[in-house]
Amino acid sequence: MMPDLLIKKKLFVVCGSGGVGKTTLAASLALKTAFLGHRTIVLTIDPARRLATSLGVSLEGSKARKIDPDILDKINGGKIVKGELFAMMLDTKNTFDEVIARYSPSKDIQHKILENKIYQHLSQMMAGSQEYMAMEKLHEIVSEEKYDIVIIDTPPTVHAIDFLEAPQKMMDAISHSMLHLLLKPAMMVGKTGFGFFEKGSQFILKIFDRITGFAFLQDISEMLVSFKELLGGFQSRAQEVEAILKKDTTSFVVVSGVDQRSVSETKFFIEKLMDLHLPFDGVIANRVSPFEAFKMTMEQEVALSQLVSKELAYKMSLVMQMFTNEADRQKVFLEDLFSFLSKKQFLIKIPLMEEDIHSLEGLGKLSQVL
Amino acid sequence: MLDLVLNKRLVIFSGKGGVGKTTMAISLGLMAARLGKKTLLVEMNAPERVAGFFCLKAIGYKETVCQKNLSGINVNPKDCFEEYILQRIHFKKVFDTFVNNRFVTSFLNAVPGFNELMMVGKIYDLAAHRHSQKPYDLIIVDGPATGHGASAFEVPQIVYNAVKVGPLHSQSKKMIDFLQDKTMTVFCPVTLLEEMPIVEMTELISRIKAKLGIGVGPIFVNAYQKNIFSKEEEKTIFLEKNVNEKLKPYFIAAQFLSHRLGLQEKMMELLQRLNPGSPYILAPKMEAPIQIASDLLPIVDAWTNI
């Protein structure tokens, strides 16, 4: 990774679609910056928890925990590490209850929503809570100003873009809803029945009554009103986070797989980053086949069939064919990705390892490649 | 075993993003069409993927013929909602005013789950042959990816519990009854032999069984790599020392595959341990990239011969 990035940047946002290896790479990057002498914190979102165990991160609640300096020295090949590494895990059950419990401006509002019967049922269908919590945590950590470098792992969303869009989508949906305005007259007077509404509203409400039932509308409306009260704080913090993300000391690093689907997702996401004027610095292509640039020849096949049985030689060349084809296909995708990037943006290739990396030693090895 | 899936009216594929739900849905669709069943492939508000497989530009909300006995549709919340309203309001002017009203359109997005409910309702209408929909023998749904809160097919139950009276209550009840009818509906989880997809799939299955009572069919295991080496050959691959530099890569490649197969075995064990007694159907790993329907014929053939 370009050395000047590691000097200039204070916040690294590691993004990409779910399953590409973000968490591992974020942790590995954090190790690297610690080795370079910086006081680093990494916020991981690790559903499998194995990394959390290796990092020794607290498994309940999101508290920062310092990695034992002796262990850091050991991974660094015995050389003393001047930097420090802290790790924190975002532990959410993907529900909005936590968002509300933590970020309600008052206990009153918190109760109002949590006790709302409709909320209790429908909240499990509200998407975006994990993305939202990640944003709030990012805000917290950066505002505390305790660390030289902050590295954020992003939630394992289906589409990489969800991390950026989900919180705003959620807020837009609530703020644009005008249901409560429609019902205002009745709610103010505390009565029901269509007589209290003006003709235009009556018309809409009568149809709604046939479609959803009026009671449902009222319940939803109450819930949305409470959410709107919650929204004020959300909005201002969201704006602050946006400002943080746009700073020139922030760096967006996209992790990508090397197959068709991953690459088109990645390209789409990069375009979005550019549209939003977010500081995108490069791509880490993960799990790249190590069989690139191997040419199979007749000569070799003959030699092989003399070394092992003819049948086995045939099978081995089939396997080699399979892997080189895969590597060739990947090569095309990698070139596609590379041409999509500007000269200033990096493309790092991480080879496919035999096992997933969970141990600190494994992370150390990875950090050398970065 | 696939008969148990093919003799239903509604098949729903679900699983983590990227495991191959679309591939499984289209493959099953091709198989059903071959068997003479009038089949409909349903995408749920997805970026058009089925269309490309059949060399069509896009499918959209209109049922579109892909090939003999096989059609496709890409449902979206807005069109489903409008169709739902149209079934209940017969005056065009009233309908137009209502669906274009800004209170109404913002309502759709603000109520959690409402969009999903509308799409599941449409799928239910299609599967139950209601409202003069064309009577398909089989509806195959390429369901939404898991991992984003409750999945779409859990929504009718949630709404039914949340709303105790009124049209939504009775509507969702009808959907639930159909979904729970094990002669009509089957839920097929899809996974790869990798840890996270397996774990997420297992959680989904237990949620479906515990909360929804929808019949769960065989687990579809995608991208299954067949072993080509015998035990003896494996020994040779790993024991060969003093191999000339030029030939070493062949050994490395073979060892790599062997290792991958070992991991696959471990994952298979994990899958079976977490889902004891569950039947599964394997879809072979395709070497070449899958781009059009005919690329899937090896899978269809493998399944036809089970």
XYZ file of C-alpha atoms in Angstrom:
676
model
C 0.000 0.000 0.000
C 1.370 3.374 -0.842
C 3.503 4.478 2.072
C 2.340 8.080 1.907
C -1.226 6.946 2.538
C -0.110 5.325 5.733
C 1.505 8.572 6.834
C -1.130 11.078 5.751
C -4.396 9.330 6.536
C -6.066 9.254 9.911
C -9.190 7.265 9.120
C -9.427 4.176 6.923
C -12.860 2.905 5.958
C -12.628 -0.695 4.774
C -15.637 -1.488 2.606
C -16.955 -4.060 0.185
C -19.746 -6.612 -0.041
C -20.265 -9.186 2.661
C -17.948 -12.183 2.636
C -14.974 -10.721 0.761
C -12.668 -10.650 3.782
C -13.047 -7.077 5.040
C -12.768 -7.836 8.722
C -9.557 -9.797 8.327
C -8.016 -7.138 6.120
C -9.101 -4.306 8.390
C -7.447 -6.034 11.346
C -4.353 -6.712 9.292
C -4.108 -3.088 8.204
C -4.433 -2.074 11.827
C -1.512 -4.305 12.736
C 0.527 -2.684 10.011
C -0.102 0.861 11.178
C 0.665 -0.173 14.754
C 3.945 -1.687 13.560
C 4.710 1.621 11.880
C 4.471 3.327 15.228
C 0.946 4.684 15.307
C -1.585 4.493 18.111
C -4.259 2.601 16.203
C -7.779 1.464 16.889
C -9.708 -0.946 14.721
C -13.487 -1.285 14.921
C -14.458 -4.707 13.626
C -17.773 -6.283 12.875
C -17.109 -9.942 13.134
C -20.095 -12.256 13.040
C -17.924 -15.363 13.250
C -16.201 -14.067 16.401
C -13.024 -15.928 15.691
C -11.092 -12.792 14.986
C -12.567 -11.256 18.087
C -11.187 -14.161 20.088
C -7.729 -13.782 18.532
C -7.700 -10.093 19.185
C -8.872 -10.761 22.699
C -11.679 -8.325 22.186
C -14.415 -8.041 24.740
C -17.287 -10.163 23.603
C -19.956 -8.144 25.363
C -20.587 -4.572 24.469
C -18.324 -2.428 22.395
C -15.348 -1.535 24.567
C -11.902 -0.820 23.225
C -9.291 -3.311 24.338
C -5.574 -2.957 24.032
C -3.607 -5.776 22.443
C -0.767 -6.932 24.683
C 2.404 -5.125 23.488
C 4.488 -8.267 24.034
C 2.297 -10.156 21.589
C 2.669 -7.349 19.078
C 6.450 -7.532 19.407
C 6.333 -11.270 18.881
C 4.322 -11.001 15.671
C 6.670 -8.291 14.501
C 9.454 -10.826 14.534
C 10.758 -9.857 17.941
C 11.287 -6.213 17.030
C 9.826 -3.773 19.533
C 6.658 -2.158 18.281
C 6.489 1.552 19.045
C 2.844 1.873 18.137
C -0.169 0.572 20.038
C -3.129 -1.429 18.846
C -6.610 -1.256 20.275
C -9.522 -3.301 19.032
C -13.233 -2.862 19.464
C -15.988 -5.048 18.187
C -19.341 -3.706 17.144
C -21.658 -6.141 18.731
C -25.184 -5.667 17.540
C -28.024 -8.077 17.141
C -29.180 -6.198 14.105
C -32.181 -4.654 15.850
C -33.313 -1.116 16.287
C -33.965 -1.565 19.996
C -30.275 -0.995 20.632
C -30.168 2.069 18.418
C -33.094 3.528 20.316
C -31.795 2.548 23.730
C -28.436 4.158 23.092
C -29.332 7.233 21.126
C -32.709 8.434 22.364
C -32.555 12.068 23.420
C -34.644 11.245 26.465
C -35.920 8.286 28.472
C -39.451 9.418 27.682
C -39.021 9.086 23.965
C -37.210 5.806 24.407
C -40.134 4.379 26.353
C -42.725 5.720 23.977
C -41.209 3.900 21.057
C -40.178 0.710 22.760
C -43.637 0.337 24.273
C -45.439 1.043 21.016
C -47.163 -2.209 20.108
C -46.738 -1.807 16.386
C -43.051 -1.027 16.814
C -42.534 -4.178 18.836
C -43.687 -6.257 15.918
C -42.594 -4.296 12.909
C -39.151 -3.255 14.112
C -37.623 -6.598 13.136
C -38.363 -5.612 9.572
C -36.507 -2.340 9.804
C -33.330 -2.758 7.851
C -30.214 -0.736 8.422
C -29.716 -0.922 12.173
C -26.235 -2.443 11.959
C -25.117 0.121 9.387
C -26.570 2.814 11.552
C -24.747 1.601 14.692
C -21.493 1.446 12.750
C -21.943 5.095 11.792
C -22.656 6.108 15.365
C -19.598 4.212 16.628
C -17.447 5.854 13.990
C -18.699 9.231 15.184
C -17.910 8.364 18.776
C -14.395 7.100 18.138
C -13.376 9.969 15.899
C -14.831 12.557 18.247
C -12.889 11.154 21.172
C -9.645 11.976 19.387
C -7.694 9.388 21.364
C -6.003 7.653 18.452
C -3.548 8.495 15.668
C -5.248 6.160 13.227
C -8.774 4.788 13.170
C -9.666 1.815 11.006
C -13.310 0.987 10.480
C -14.580 -2.338 9.248
C -18.038 -2.074 7.706
C -21.060 -4.349 8.204
C -21.362 -7.431 6.004
C -24.101 -6.082 3.783
C -25.405 -7.692 0.641
C -24.354 -4.703 -1.422
C -21.353 -2.644 -0.423
C -23.341 0.519 -0.937
C -25.755 -0.323 1.879
C -23.243 0.854 4.459
C -23.426 4.367 3.066
C -27.059 4.452 2.095
C -28.958 2.452 4.687
C -28.853 4.998 7.528
C -29.928 7.847 5.269
C -32.634 5.753 3.626
C -34.050 4.934 7.014
C -34.045 8.573 8.056
C -35.527 9.759 4.779
C -38.359 7.264 4.939
C -39.329 8.451 8.394
C -38.921 12.140 7.757
C -40.775 12.087 4.444
C -43.713 10.261 5.818
C -46.588 12.670 6.149
C -49.018 10.280 7.633
C -49.195 12.095 10.917
C -50.119 15.288 9.103
C -53.030 13.518 7.551
C -54.214 12.307 10.898
C -53.375 15.455 12.807
C -56.878 16.807 13.271
C -58.125 13.640 14.928
C -55.010 13.112 16.964
C -55.147 16.596 18.346
C -58.702 16.258 19.388
C -58.149 12.689 20.525
C -61.066 11.372 18.580
C -61.614 9.089 15.638
C -64.197 8.968 12.911
C -63.884 10.652 9.588
C -66.045 13.604 10.400
C -63.123 15.545 11.819
C -61.172 15.562 8.598
C -61.461 17.887 5.668
C -62.904 16.459 2.490
C -59.605 15.735 0.744
C -58.215 13.818 3.684
C -61.514 12.003 4.216
C -61.295 10.592 0.736
C -57.782 9.212 1.227
C -58.521 7.950 4.706
C -61.647 6.104 3.665
C -59.693 4.194 1.076
C -56.933 3.475 3.532
C -59.592 2.158 5.848
C -60.585 -0.352 3.204
C -57.001 -1.288 2.476
C -55.278 -1.321 5.810
C -57.892 -0.425 8.338
C -57.996 2.926 10.091
C -56.735 1.598 13.414
C -53.556 0.422 11.747
C -52.987 3.867 10.291
C -53.323 5.453 13.702
C -50.923 3.014 15.321
C -48.374 3.509 12.580
C -48.773 7.222 12.758
C -48.087 7.278 16.492
C -44.979 5.214 15.985
C -43.714 7.453 13.208
C -44.278 10.569 15.289
C -42.095 9.108 18.049
C -39.452 8.211 15.519
C -39.443 11.716 14.212
C -38.602 12.940 17.666
C -35.669 10.578 17.645
C -34.608 11.781 14.257
C -33.317 15.206 15.228
C -30.217 13.812 16.899
C -29.702 11.227 14.160
C -29.698 13.832 11.424
C -27.135 16.123 12.988
C -24.756 13.281 13.768
C -25.254 11.879 10.264
C -24.150 15.220 8.880
C -21.077 15.216 11.099
C -20.210 11.707 9.949
C -20.588 12.787 6.348
C -18.122 15.602 6.970
C -15.661 13.192 8.586
C -15.926 10.801 5.665
C -15.222 13.555 3.181
C -12.061 14.840 4.846
C -8.810 14.515 2.952
C -7.368 12.599 5.892
C -9.927 9.869 5.323
C -9.275 6.948 3.011
C -11.823 4.572 1.508
C -10.353 1.163 0.744
C -12.545 -1.303 -1.114
C -12.063 -5.028 -0.673
C -13.204 -7.119 -3.606
C -13.470 -10.722 -4.699
C -12.153 -11.648 -8.139
C -15.220 -13.102 -9.781
C -17.749 -11.496 -12.106
C -20.278 -10.640 -9.468
C -17.784 -9.156 -7.019
C -16.050 -7.079 -9.638
C -19.253 -5.539 -10.984
C -20.373 -4.804 -7.416
C -17.013 -3.186 -6.741
C -17.121 -1.041 -9.850
C -20.633 0.082 -9.021
C -19.557 0.950 -5.514
C -16.483 2.875 -6.672
C -18.666 4.933 -8.993
C -20.908 5.729 -6.069
C -17.929 6.796 -3.947
C -16.825 9.143 -6.713
C -20.352 10.520 -7.123
C -20.483 11.260 -3.426
C -17.021 12.865 -3.523
C -15.663 10.465 -0.957
C -11.870 9.973 -0.865
C -11.406 6.596 -2.537
C -7.816 5.379 -2.584
C -7.766 1.870 -3.928
C -8.860 -1.740 -4.099
C -7.624 -4.816 -2.317
C -8.405 -7.846 -4.455
C -8.709 -10.777 -2.098
C -8.328 -14.520 -2.596
C -6.529 -14.226 -5.922
C -5.547 -17.525 -7.485
C -1.805 -18.187 -7.142
C -1.733 -20.066 -10.458
C -1.361 -17.110 -12.698
C 1.115 -17.201 -15.543
C 1.720 -20.911 -15.643
C 1.986 -22.337 -19.100
C 1.253 -25.984 -19.596
C 3.326 -27.684 -22.310
C 3.296 -31.076 -24.037
C 6.809 -31.669 -22.805
C 5.735 -31.328 -19.199
C 2.757 -33.601 -19.639
C 4.970 -36.306 -21.057
C 7.503 -35.930 -18.248
C 4.681 -36.053 -15.729
C 3.225 -39.263 -17.092
C 6.631 -40.859 -16.697
C 6.858 -39.765 -13.091
C 3.453 -40.885 -11.882
C 0.885 -43.182 -13.443
C -0.576 -42.185 -16.801
C -4.014 -41.847 -15.282
C -2.823 -39.650 -12.468
C -0.836 -37.497 -14.869
C -3.989 -36.960 -16.885
C -5.927 -35.989 -13.802
C -3.185 -33.640 -12.631
C -3.149 -31.847 -15.935
C -6.940 -31.526 -15.766
C -6.549 -29.894 -12.383
C -3.829 -27.609 -13.627
C -6.033 -26.679 -16.565
C -8.851 -25.867 -14.200
C -6.701 -23.618 -12.038
C -4.981 -21.850 -14.878
C -8.340 -21.207 -16.536
C -9.587 -19.756 -13.290
C -6.449 -17.639 -12.993
C -6.859 -16.444 -16.582
C -10.447 -15.448 -15.931
C -9.389 -13.630 -12.807
C -6.683 -11.886 -14.783
C -9.316 -10.418 -17.072
C -11.344 -9.199 -14.117
C -8.273 -7.766 -12.445
C -7.297 -5.904 -15.588
C -10.847 -4.609 -15.828
C -10.626 -3.363 -12.260
C -7.175 -1.896 -12.800
C -8.257 0.071 -15.840
C -11.152 1.399 -13.806
C -8.759 3.002 -11.347
C -6.794 6.178 -11.764
C -2.994 6.268 -11.538
C -3.171 7.480 -7.955
C -5.352 4.591 -6.812
C -3.797 1.287 -5.815
C -4.715 -2.304 -6.595
C -3.244 -4.805 -4.172
C -3.627 -8.528 -4.773
C -3.879 -10.879 -1.827
C -3.336 -14.506 -2.789
C -5.764 -17.185 -1.754
C -4.455 -18.723 1.440
C -5.109 -22.303 2.382
C -7.227 -21.467 5.388
C -9.105 -18.403 6.481
C -6.910 -16.209 8.614
C -7.965 -15.840 12.228
C -4.817 -15.950 14.317
C -2.688 -12.936 15.096
C 0.256 -14.586 13.362
C -1.818 -14.957 10.202
C -2.810 -11.320 10.394
C 0.835 -10.411 10.795
C 1.711 -12.265 7.601
C -1.100 -10.529 5.749
C 0.007 -7.123 6.955
C 3.334 -7.622 5.215
C 1.576 -7.915 1.886
C -0.298 -4.684 2.358
C -35.988 -36.160 -3.898
C -36.557 -33.309 -6.274
C -40.055 -34.685 -6.907
C -40.912 -33.467 -3.438
C -40.039 -29.979 -4.598
C -41.445 -30.189 -8.117
C -44.849 -31.410 -6.998
C -45.536 -28.202 -5.068
C -47.135 -25.026 -6.367
C -44.708 -22.547 -4.791
C -40.962 -23.000 -4.288
C -39.011 -20.302 -2.474
C -35.220 -20.205 -2.639
C -33.418 -18.280 0.062
C -29.908 -17.910 1.466
C -26.985 -15.542 1.956
C -26.147 -13.124 -0.829
C -23.946 -14.697 -3.497
C -24.576 -18.390 -2.767
C -26.374 -18.999 -6.040
C -30.111 -18.655 -5.429
C -30.726 -17.339 -8.930
C -28.735 -20.187 -10.440
C -30.698 -22.777 -8.451
C -34.032 -21.125 -9.291
C -33.344 -21.018 -13.009
C -31.979 -24.571 -13.034
C -35.083 -25.862 -11.295
C -37.204 -23.821 -13.687
C -35.492 -25.400 -16.686
C -36.027 -28.839 -15.198
C -39.719 -28.187 -14.495
C -40.269 -26.763 -17.979
C -38.632 -29.843 -19.476
C -41.082 -31.987 -17.516
C -43.964 -30.113 -19.104
C -44.909 -27.901 -16.168
C -46.025 -24.343 -16.904
C -43.473 -22.554 -14.778
C -42.989 -18.960 -13.647
C -39.687 -17.616 -12.291
C -40.176 -14.722 -9.878
C -37.492 -12.200 -8.926
C -38.237 -9.905 -6.025
C -37.317 -6.326 -6.812
C -33.944 -7.532 -8.014
C -31.561 -6.133 -10.573
C -32.587 -8.013 -13.712
C -30.687 -11.304 -13.734
C -33.089 -13.847 -15.202
C -33.485 -11.714 -18.320
C -29.807 -12.016 -19.227
C -29.928 -15.797 -18.978
C -32.528 -15.890 -21.721
C -31.028 -13.129 -23.830
C -33.798 -10.700 -22.965
C -33.156 -7.051 -22.205
C -35.351 -6.902 -19.134
C -38.379 -8.620 -17.676
C -40.034 -6.153 -15.317
C -43.532 -6.460 -13.901
C -45.026 -8.099 -16.989
C -44.951 -11.901 -17.232
C -42.501 -12.576 -20.045
C -41.901 -15.804 -21.904
C -38.297 -17.003 -21.560
C -38.635 -20.312 -23.355
C -41.187 -23.112 -23.723
C -43.151 -23.581 -20.506
C -41.001 -21.028 -18.721
C -41.827 -17.393 -18.041
C -40.355 -14.770 -15.779
C -41.479 -11.759 -13.771
C -39.659 -9.221 -11.628
C -42.074 -7.935 -8.988
C -41.595 -4.603 -7.247
C -43.468 -3.083 -4.275
C -45.026 -0.178 -6.154
C -46.620 -2.221 -8.921
C -47.739 -4.860 -6.443
C -49.331 -2.175 -4.286
C -51.121 -0.617 -7.250
C -52.437 -3.984 -8.382
C -53.608 -4.632 -4.822
C -55.497 -1.338 -4.777
C -56.933 -1.931 -8.239
C -58.433 -5.204 -7.049
C -60.372 -3.237 -4.437
C -61.113 0.045 -6.128
C -62.813 -0.152 -9.441
C -63.101 3.478 -10.398
C -60.052 4.569 -12.333
C -60.275 8.177 -11.248
C -60.402 7.201 -7.607
C -57.541 4.786 -8.116
C -55.373 7.384 -9.877
C -55.953 10.002 -7.213
C -55.169 7.573 -4.451
C -52.002 5.975 -5.773
C -50.521 9.291 -6.822
C -51.297 10.990 -3.538
C -48.099 12.010 -1.787
C -49.295 10.835 1.601
C -49.858 7.425 0.112
C -46.519 7.070 -1.641
C -44.530 8.186 1.378
C -46.529 5.746 3.476
C -45.245 2.812 1.427
C -41.670 3.556 2.369
C -42.227 4.545 5.960
C -44.025 1.448 7.144
C -41.484 -1.301 7.788
C -42.393 -4.461 5.957
C -45.197 -3.016 3.880
C -43.226 -3.255 0.641
C -42.425 -6.909 1.346
C -46.041 -7.630 2.234
C -47.213 -6.306 -1.112
C -44.727 -8.498 -2.998
C -45.566 -11.612 -1.004
C -49.238 -10.876 -1.630
C -48.644 -10.800 -5.374
C -46.729 -14.069 -5.219
C -49.573 -15.576 -3.210
C -52.123 -14.448 -5.821
C -50.036 -16.059 -8.549
C -49.497 -19.301 -6.673
C -53.103 -19.639 -5.481
C -54.478 -18.802 -8.935
C -56.447 -15.863 -7.558
C -57.809 -12.804 -9.341
C -57.704 -14.441 -12.773
C -53.917 -14.708 -12.821
C -52.664 -17.165 -15.395
C -52.691 -20.613 -13.749
C -49.083 -21.727 -13.589
C -48.288 -25.237 -12.403
C -45.216 -24.053 -10.555
C -43.995 -20.727 -9.236
C -40.301 -20.531 -8.358
C -39.159 -17.550 -6.331
C -35.588 -16.320 -6.331
C -35.943 -14.950 -2.819
C -34.150 -12.002 -1.291
C -30.770 -12.528 0.402
C -30.797 -13.218 4.126
C -28.994 -11.121 6.663
C -31.153 -8.028 6.544
C -33.528 -8.534 9.404
C -36.625 -10.624 8.917
C -36.942 -12.072 5.427
C -39.850 -11.132 3.175
C -41.783 -14.351 3.754
C -41.778 -13.790 7.495
C -43.655 -10.541 7.003
C -47.239 -11.869 6.754
C -46.818 -13.544 10.139
C -45.382 -10.381 11.665
C -48.184 -8.226 10.285
C -50.773 -10.771 11.414
C -49.387 -10.539 14.948
C -49.092 -6.774 14.868
C -52.486 -5.914 13.466
C -55.352 -7.568 15.252
C -58.234 -6.357 13.121
C -58.990 -5.158 9.667
C -58.133 -6.027 6.094
C -54.396 -6.472 6.666
C -55.106 -9.039 9.346
C -57.361 -11.111 7.109
C -55.135 -10.702 4.063
C -52.030 -11.827 5.880
C -53.951 -14.795 7.324
C -54.742 -16.025 3.815
C -51.089 -15.722 2.840
C -49.957 -17.538 5.980
C -52.379 -20.401 5.407
C -51.064 -20.893 1.896
C -47.442 -20.669 2.981
C -48.032 -23.160 5.774
C -49.820 -25.601 3.486
C -47.099 -28.172 3.008
C -48.719 -29.537 -0.125
C -48.521 -26.114 -1.725
C -45.399 -24.352 -0.508
C -41.830 -25.427 0.096
C -38.938 -23.319 1.303
C -35.557 -24.339 -0.125
C -32.400 -23.007 1.510
C -29.349 -22.539 -0.696
C -25.786 -22.536 0.530
C -22.165 -22.857 -0.458
C -19.829 -25.092 1.500
C -18.431 -22.138 3.428
C -18.902 -21.319 7.059
C -20.841 -18.066 7.024
C -23.439 -19.117 4.447
C -23.961 -22.394 6.321
C -24.405 -20.678 9.679
C -26.777 -18.042 8.306
C -28.782 -20.680 6.487
C -29.099 -22.767 9.632
C -30.377 -19.766 11.574
C -32.869 -19.005 8.823
C -34.152 -22.584 8.782
C -34.715 -22.654 12.527
C -36.496 -19.297 12.379
C -38.733 -20.529 9.566
C -39.545 -23.756 11.383
C -40.045 -22.185 14.785
C -41.955 -19.048 13.885
C -43.562 -19.673 10.547
C -44.360 -23.346 10.160
C -43.485 -23.241 6.462
C -42.313 -26.577 5.055
C -38.555 -26.665 4.555
C -37.324 -28.682 1.596
C -33.917 -30.154 0.826
C -30.884 -27.910 1.226
C -29.402 -26.954 -2.124
C -25.612 -27.084 -1.926
C -24.114 -25.066 -4.733
C -20.689 -25.282 -6.350
C -19.900 -28.759 -5.116
C -16.458 -29.823 -6.229
C -16.247 -33.473 -7.186
C -13.227 -35.375 -6.002
C -11.211 -36.856 -8.831
C -8.341 -38.438 -6.935
C -8.333 -41.883 -5.378
C -6.713 -42.424 -1.966
C -3.634 -43.902 -3.623
C -3.317 -40.991 -5.968
C -3.644 -38.565 -3.071
C -0.673 -40.241 -1.385
C 1.409 -39.872 -4.520
C 0.552 -36.211 -4.846
C 1.737 -35.430 -1.358
C 4.694 -37.754 -1.175
C 6.421 -36.933 -4.417
C 9.738 -35.402 -3.409
C 12.601 -34.379 -5.684
C 10.209 -33.276 -8.332
C 11.870 -31.304 -11.049
C 11.114 -27.580 -10.906
C 9.162 -27.628 -14.119
C 6.752 -30.232 -12.804
C 6.405 -28.881 -9.297
C 3.454 -26.640 -10.163
C 1.388 -29.681 -11.131
C 1.937 -31.119 -7.704
C 1.177 -27.839 -6.038
C -2.038 -27.548 -8.006
C -3.083 -31.075 -7.144
C -2.255 -30.516 -3.474
C -4.222 -27.300 -3.551
C -7.283 -29.107 -4.906
C -6.856 -31.855 -2.398
C -6.744 -29.318 0.381
C -9.827 -27.554 -0.976
C -11.649 -30.860 -1.068
C -10.643 -31.492 2.534
C -12.093 -28.136 3.567
C -15.215 -28.922 1.593
C -15.585 -32.173 3.509
C -15.258 -30.309 6.801
C -17.905 -27.841 5.721
C -20.190 -30.663 4.653
C -19.769 -32.181 8.086
C -20.604 -28.831 9.649
C -23.710 -28.504 7.524
C -24.904 -31.954 8.482
C -24.077 -31.440 12.133
C -26.065 -28.218 12.264
C -28.944 -29.651 10.245
C -29.156 -33.296 11.302
C -31.226 -35.497 9.062
C -31.853 -32.803 6.495
C -31.724 -34.011 2.901
C -29.569 -32.046 0.501
C -29.202 -31.677 -3.229
C -25.825 -30.975 -4.769
C -25.240 -28.679 -7.705
C -21.867 -29.303 -9.321
C -19.307 -26.535 -9.525
C -19.268 -25.071 -13.009
C -15.832 -24.440 -14.442
C -16.798 -21.880 -17.028
C -18.663 -18.752 -15.941
C -22.440 -19.127 -16.030
C -23.967 -16.600 -18.355
C -26.871 -18.107 -20.237
C -29.474 -20.767 -19.549
C -27.747 -23.481 -21.552
C -24.699 -23.127 -19.267
C -26.915 -24.570 -16.542
C -27.787 -27.771 -18.389
C -25.087 -29.796 -16.591
C -26.858 -28.983 -13.327
C -30.273 -29.852 -14.748
C -28.896 -33.122 -16.118
C -27.259 -33.982 -12.796
C -30.570 -33.391 -11.034
C -32.586 -35.342 -13.591
C -30.416 -38.353 -12.873
C -30.744 -38.302 -9.080
